Short mmCIF file of C-alpha atoms in Angstrom, two decimals:
data_model
loop_
_atom_site.label_atom_id
_atom_site.label_comp_id
_atom_site.label_asym_id
_atom_site.label_seq_id
_atom_site.Cartn_x
_atom_site.Cartn_y
_atom_site.Cartn_z
CA UNK W 1 161.55 101.16 36.63
CA UNK W 2 165.24 100.05 37.40
CA UNK W 3 167.16 98.83 40.73
CA UNK W 4 167.72 102.38 42.88
CA UNK W 5 170.50 102.85 45.34
CA UNK W 6 169.38 104.99 48.14
CA UNK W 7 171.12 106.09 50.90
CA UNK W 8 173.17 102.93 50.60
CA UNK W 9 170.85 100.48 50.31
CA UNK W 10 169.50 99.37 46.79
CA UNK W 11 165.58 98.66 46.46
CA UNK W 12 164.51 96.51 43.36
CA UNK W 13 160.76 96.83 42.02
CA UNK W 14 158.84 94.24 43.47
CA UNK W 15 156.94 93.12 40.59
CA UNK W 16 160.47 92.34 39.16
CA UNK W 17 161.17 90.07 41.81
CA UNK W 18 157.63 88.31 41.62
CA UNK W 19 157.90 87.79 37.73
CA UNK W 20 161.53 86.53 38.23
CA UNK W 21 160.64 84.01 40.94
CA UNK W 22 156.87 83.13 39.49
CA UNK W 23 154.87 84.47 42.20
CA UNK W 24 152.10 87.34 41.88
CA UNK W 25 151.48 90.81 43.10
CA UNK W 26 148.32 92.18 44.55
CA UNK W 27 147.45 96.25 45.51
CA UNK W 28 145.03 96.80 48.08
CA UNK W 29 143.93 99.93 47.54
CA UNK W 30 141.89 100.17 51.07
CA UNK W 31 145.29 99.60 52.79
CA UNK W 32 147.25 100.73 50.69
CA UNK W 33 149.90 98.03 50.51
CA UNK W 34 151.35 95.58 48.56
CA UNK W 35 151.59 91.53 48.78
CA UNK W 36 153.27 89.15 46.74
CA UNK W 37 152.29 85.33 46.94
CA UNK W 38 154.92 82.65 48.82
CA UNK W 39 155.95 79.73 47.31
CA UNK W 40 158.80 79.57 48.92
CA UNK W 41 160.52 78.48 52.32
CA UNK W 42 163.52 80.03 53.10
CA UNK W 43 166.76 78.95 55.04
CA UNK W 44 170.30 81.27 56.09
CA UNK W 45 173.79 80.57 57.60
CA UNK W 46 177.30 82.15 57.55
CA UNK W 47 176.07 84.42 54.08
CA UNK W 48 174.80 80.83 52.24
CA UNK W 49 171.01 80.83 51.71
CA UNK W 50 169.09 78.15 50.55
CA UNK W 51 165.18 78.65 49.01
CA UNK W 52 163.04 75.82 48.42
CA UNK W 53 159.74 75.76 46.50
CA UNK W 54 157.11 74.37 47.87
CA UNK W 55 155.35 72.86 45.41
CA UNK W 56 158.11 71.42 43.35
CA UNK W 57 160.64 70.93 46.12
CA UNK W 58 163.22 72.54 43.70
CA UNK W 59 166.20 73.59 45.80
CA UNK W 60 168.01 77.03 45.16
CA UNK W 61 171.38 78.54 46.81
CA UNK W 62 172.92 81.59 46.54
CA UNK W 63 176.25 83.00 48.34
CA UNK W 64 177.69 86.31 49.20
CA UNK W 65 179.98 85.22 46.05
CA UNK W 66 177.56 83.89 43.89
CA UNK W 67 173.68 84.67 42.89
CA UNK W 68 171.70 82.34 43.34
CA UNK W 69 171.06 78.87 41.55
CA UNK W 70 169.10 75.85 41.23
CA UNK W 71 170.95 73.00 42.70
CA UNK W 72 168.63 70.32 42.91
CA UNK W 73 164.65 68.77 43.74
CA UNK W 74 163.79 67.46 46.72
CA UNK W 75 160.35 64.83 46.74
CA UNK W 76 158.79 66.85 49.65
CA UNK W 77 155.57 67.35 50.56
CA UNK W 78 155.65 71.15 51.96
CA UNK W 79 152.59 73.30 52.65
CA UNK W 80 153.31 76.00 54.90
CA UNK W 81 156.16 75.73 55.60
CA UNK W 82 158.18 79.72 55.84
CA UNK W 83 161.67 78.86 57.32
CA UNK W 84 163.90 76.25 58.07
CA UNK W 85 167.30 76.06 59.48
CA UNK W 86 170.87 75.40 57.66
CA UNK W 87 173.80 74.13 59.65
CA UNK W 88 177.37 75.56 57.31
CA UNK W 89 178.91 72.25 57.86
CA UNK W 90 182.06 73.06 55.91
CA UNK W 91 183.01 75.21 53.08
CA UNK W 92 181.47 72.56 50.77
CA UNK W 93 178.81 71.41 52.33
CA UNK W 94 175.71 72.33 54.67
CA UNK W 95 172.57 70.96 56.13
CA UNK W 96 168.96 71.42 56.28
CA UNK W 97 166.37 70.66 58.43
CA UNK W 98 162.85 71.57 58.82
CA UNK W 99 159.38 71.02 60.75
CA UNK W 100 156.00 72.31 60.29
CA UNK W 101 152.97 71.32 61.95
CA UNK W 102 149.48 71.37 59.44
CA UNK W 103 145.71 69.96 59.80
CA UNK W 104 142.95 71.90 61.45
CA UNK W 105 144.10 70.29 65.03
CA UNK W 106 147.75 71.18 64.31
CA UNK W 107 148.42 67.08 64.47
CA UNK W 108 150.05 67.14 61.06
CA UNK W 109 154.05 67.13 61.85
CA UNK W 110 156.20 67.30 58.55
CA UNK W 111 159.58 66.78 59.01
CA UNK W 112 162.74 66.66 57.09
CA UNK W 113 166.52 66.57 56.55
CA UNK W 114 168.85 67.18 53.54
CA UNK W 115 172.20 66.84 53.30
CA UNK W 116 174.20 68.81 50.65
CA UNK W 117 178.32 68.36 49.00
CA UNK W 118 179.37 70.64 46.79
CA UNK W 119 176.05 72.26 45.54
CA UNK W 120 174.92 68.65 45.34
CA UNK W 121 171.95 66.58 47.21
CA UNK W 122 173.58 63.92 48.63
CA UNK W 123 171.27 62.63 50.62
CA UNK W 124 167.69 63.74 52.31
CA UNK W 125 165.00 62.11 54.28
CA UNK W 126 161.37 62.84 55.30
CA UNK W 127 159.12 62.09 58.22
CA UNK W 128 155.50 62.58 58.47
CA UNK W 129 153.35 61.37 61.58
CA UNK W 130 150.29 62.11 62.81
CA UNK W 131 150.13 63.23 67.01
CA UNK W 132 149.82 65.92 69.83
CA UNK W 133 153.82 65.49 70.27
CA UNK W 134 156.37 67.71 68.86
CA UNK W 135 159.30 65.57 66.45
CA UNK W 136 162.39 65.11 69.05
CA UNK W 137 164.80 64.08 66.66
CA UNK W 138 168.47 65.13 66.91
CA UNK W 139 170.29 66.69 64.08
CA UNK W 140 173.76 65.94 65.01
CA UNK W 141 175.62 63.31 66.48
CA UNK W 142 179.61 62.91 66.40
CA UNK W 143 180.22 65.07 63.70
CA UNK W 144 177.72 63.19 61.77
CA UNK W 145 174.23 64.58 60.54
CA UNK W 146 171.25 62.19 60.37
CA UNK W 147 168.64 61.66 57.63
CA UNK W 148 165.63 59.71 58.66
CA UNK W 149 162.06 59.16 57.56
CA UNK W 150 161.23 57.08 61.23
CA UNK W 151 161.46 53.94 59.89
CA UNK W 152 165.20 53.98 58.85
CA UNK W 153 168.27 56.17 60.14
CA UNK W 154 171.36 56.97 58.35
CA UNK W 155 174.43 59.02 60.22
CA UNK W 156 176.82 60.55 57.11
CA UNK W 157 179.54 62.96 57.74
CA UNK W 158 180.35 66.39 56.32
CA UNK W 159 181.68 64.89 53.17
CA UNK W 160 178.43 62.59 52.57
CA UNK W 161 179.67 59.05 53.55
CA UNK W 162 177.58 56.77 55.40
CA UNK W 163 179.18 56.27 58.80
CA UNK W 164 175.90 54.42 60.50
CA UNK W 165 172.88 53.27 58.39
CA UNK W 166 169.57 51.47 60.78
CA UNK W 167 166.45 49.90 60.09
CA UNK W 168 164.43 50.58 62.97
CA UNK W 169 161.58 48.80 62.24
CA UNK W 170 164.27 45.78 62.37
CA UNK W 171 165.65 46.59 65.36
CA UNK W 172 161.88 47.20 67.11
CA UNK W 173 160.26 44.37 65.08
CA UNK W 174 157.35 47.10 64.92
CA UNK W 175 156.04 49.05 62.08
CA UNK W 176 156.22 52.10 63.53
CA UNK W 177 158.05 55.95 63.45
CA UNK W 178 160.67 56.49 65.43
CA UNK W 179 162.88 59.38 66.57
CA UNK W 180 166.15 59.41 67.26
CA UNK W 181 167.14 61.19 70.47
CA UNK W 182 171.02 60.18 71.46
CA UNK W 183 173.01 57.85 69.59
CA UNK W 184 176.81 57.05 70.03
CA UNK W 185 179.07 53.80 69.97
CA UNK W 186 177.26 52.23 72.53
CA UNK W 187 174.17 53.07 72.07
CA UNK W 188 170.64 54.68 70.93
CA UNK W 189 168.05 56.31 72.36
CA UNK W 190 164.53 56.28 70.62
CA UNK W 191 161.46 57.63 71.16
CA UNK W 192 158.11 55.86 69.65
CA UNK W 193 156.30 58.38 68.40
CA UNK W 194 152.80 56.54 69.03
CA UNK W 195 153.24 55.75 72.34
CA UNK W 196 156.09 58.37 73.38
CA UNK W 197 158.00 55.54 75.45
CA UNK W 198 161.47 55.65 75.56
CA UNK W 199 163.56 52.73 74.65
CA UNK W 200 167.41 51.97 74.30
CA UNK W 201 169.40 49.80 72.29
CA UNK W 202 172.64 48.54 72.99
CA UNK W 203 174.72 47.74 70.21
CA UNK W 204 177.26 45.85 72.35
CA UNK W 205 174.09 43.34 73.26
CA UNK W 206 171.81 44.06 70.22
CA UNK W 207 169.36 44.38 73.24
CA UNK W 208 166.29 46.30 72.61
CA UNK W 209 165.14 48.20 76.51
CA UNK W 210 162.03 50.03 76.91
CA UNK W 211 163.08 52.28 79.71
CA UNK W 212 159.81 52.25 81.35
CA UNK W 213 159.68 48.70 82.12
CA UNK W 214 163.40 48.60 84.23
CA UNK W 215 164.02 51.80 85.70
CA UNK W 216 162.96 51.63 89.50
CA UNK W 217 159.43 53.11 88.69
CA UNK W 218 156.52 53.13 90.84
CA UNK W 219 153.77 50.72 90.19
CA UNK W 220 151.25 53.64 89.77
CA UNK W 221 153.76 55.42 87.34
CA UNK W 222 154.57 52.16 85.34
CA UNK W 223 151.10 51.32 84.48
CA UNK W 224 150.25 55.07 83.61
CA UNK W 225 152.67 55.21 81.48
CA UNK W 226 151.54 51.53 79.73
CA UNK W 227 147.95 52.82 79.67
CA UNK W 228 149.09 55.79 77.99
CA UNK W 229 151.32 53.94 75.64
CA UNK W 230 148.39 52.19 74.50
CA UNK W 231 146.26 55.14 73.36
CA UNK W 232 146.15 56.04 70.12
CA UNK W 233 144.19 59.18 70.64
CA UNK W 234 147.87 60.91 72.61
CA UNK W 235 145.93 61.38 75.52
CA UNK W 236 148.86 61.66 77.64
CA UNK W 237 150.09 64.45 79.79
CA UNK W 238 153.23 65.66 77.83
CA UNK W 239 155.32 66.76 80.83
CA UNK W 240 154.97 63.06 81.95
CA UNK W 241 156.83 61.16 79.59
CA UNK W 242 160.53 59.84 80.86
CA UNK W 243 163.62 61.47 78.61
CA UNK W 244 167.15 60.47 78.98
CA UNK W 245 169.46 62.92 80.60
CA UNK W 246 172.74 61.92 80.26
CA UNK W 247 175.64 59.52 81.54
CA UNK W 248 177.47 59.34 84.65
CA UNK W 249 180.22 58.93 85.36
CA UNK W 250 180.14 55.26 86.48
CA UNK W 251 178.50 54.70 83.22
CA UNK W 252 175.20 54.36 83.45
CA UNK W 253 172.50 56.11 81.89
CA UNK W 254 170.28 59.10 83.59
CA UNK W 255 166.89 59.40 83.09
CA UNK W 256 164.24 62.29 84.19
CA UNK W 257 160.08 61.57 84.84
CA UNK W 258 157.59 63.88 86.73
CA UNK W 259 155.45 62.05 88.24
CA UNK W 260 152.04 62.11 87.44
CA UNK W 261 151.08 61.79 91.20
CA UNK W 262 153.07 64.28 92.87
CA UNK W 263 154.61 66.27 90.20
CA UNK W 264 158.16 66.04 91.55
CA UNK W 265 160.55 65.71 88.65
CA UNK W 266 162.76 62.24 90.29
CA UNK W 267 166.34 60.63 88.27
CA UNK W 268 166.48 57.01 87.49
CA UNK W 269 169.68 55.08 86.84
CA UNK W 270 170.22 52.11 84.21
CA UNK W 271 173.18 50.42 83.95
CA UNK W 272 174.23 48.56 80.91
#
């Protein structure tokens, strides 16, 4: 059967689409429904569409002006991903980031980022961690995008040029996975995934600051954070972690923490 136009819409036979993409179509006579196997995750932005094959990592792109075609291949371990986010950085560059949760207890977190310039994959990163907490990496900072595997981090501009590069495990002197929650010319905010401790790295002094150790927390709150950080079962309550708020007018870093004892949200100040 050929494609058919009905009321201004073009309908294409499902079997034709499935064959073209290597999928299979099955018919359920009891429910009278057609289903097609799914091997792709898809993302769109501003008349751009990307799709990634979950098994092979092949990346395809289509736009309003051009049909779909392969633009590269990623070495990724994707399982149940259905959709991902796309940011159109310019007329010639795009940034993809994705996040999936798998496993019987939903404790395996997969994430990744891809920078595409002139229909070529310039760089990409992938991160897998085990735990109950979500991933909180930023994606853009100062017009640059983040590429990270949790151990290293790079910020690239929309032309694909490397602007900043960090070996996070060397900075921290610990082989852990780190998330980047803020970045500028003066400091970087990291979160140690396993402990959920929030960390400030001061670029001017090259000093690592564990926030819970230096802000004016009550002793019982500090002891709770220390003990919870040592628990590899990640039993810390997700609402009782320190979060970065903003920089105030005096240049001080402000942090929020919800007390485990009172359930009150308080603000704490740190001067660099």
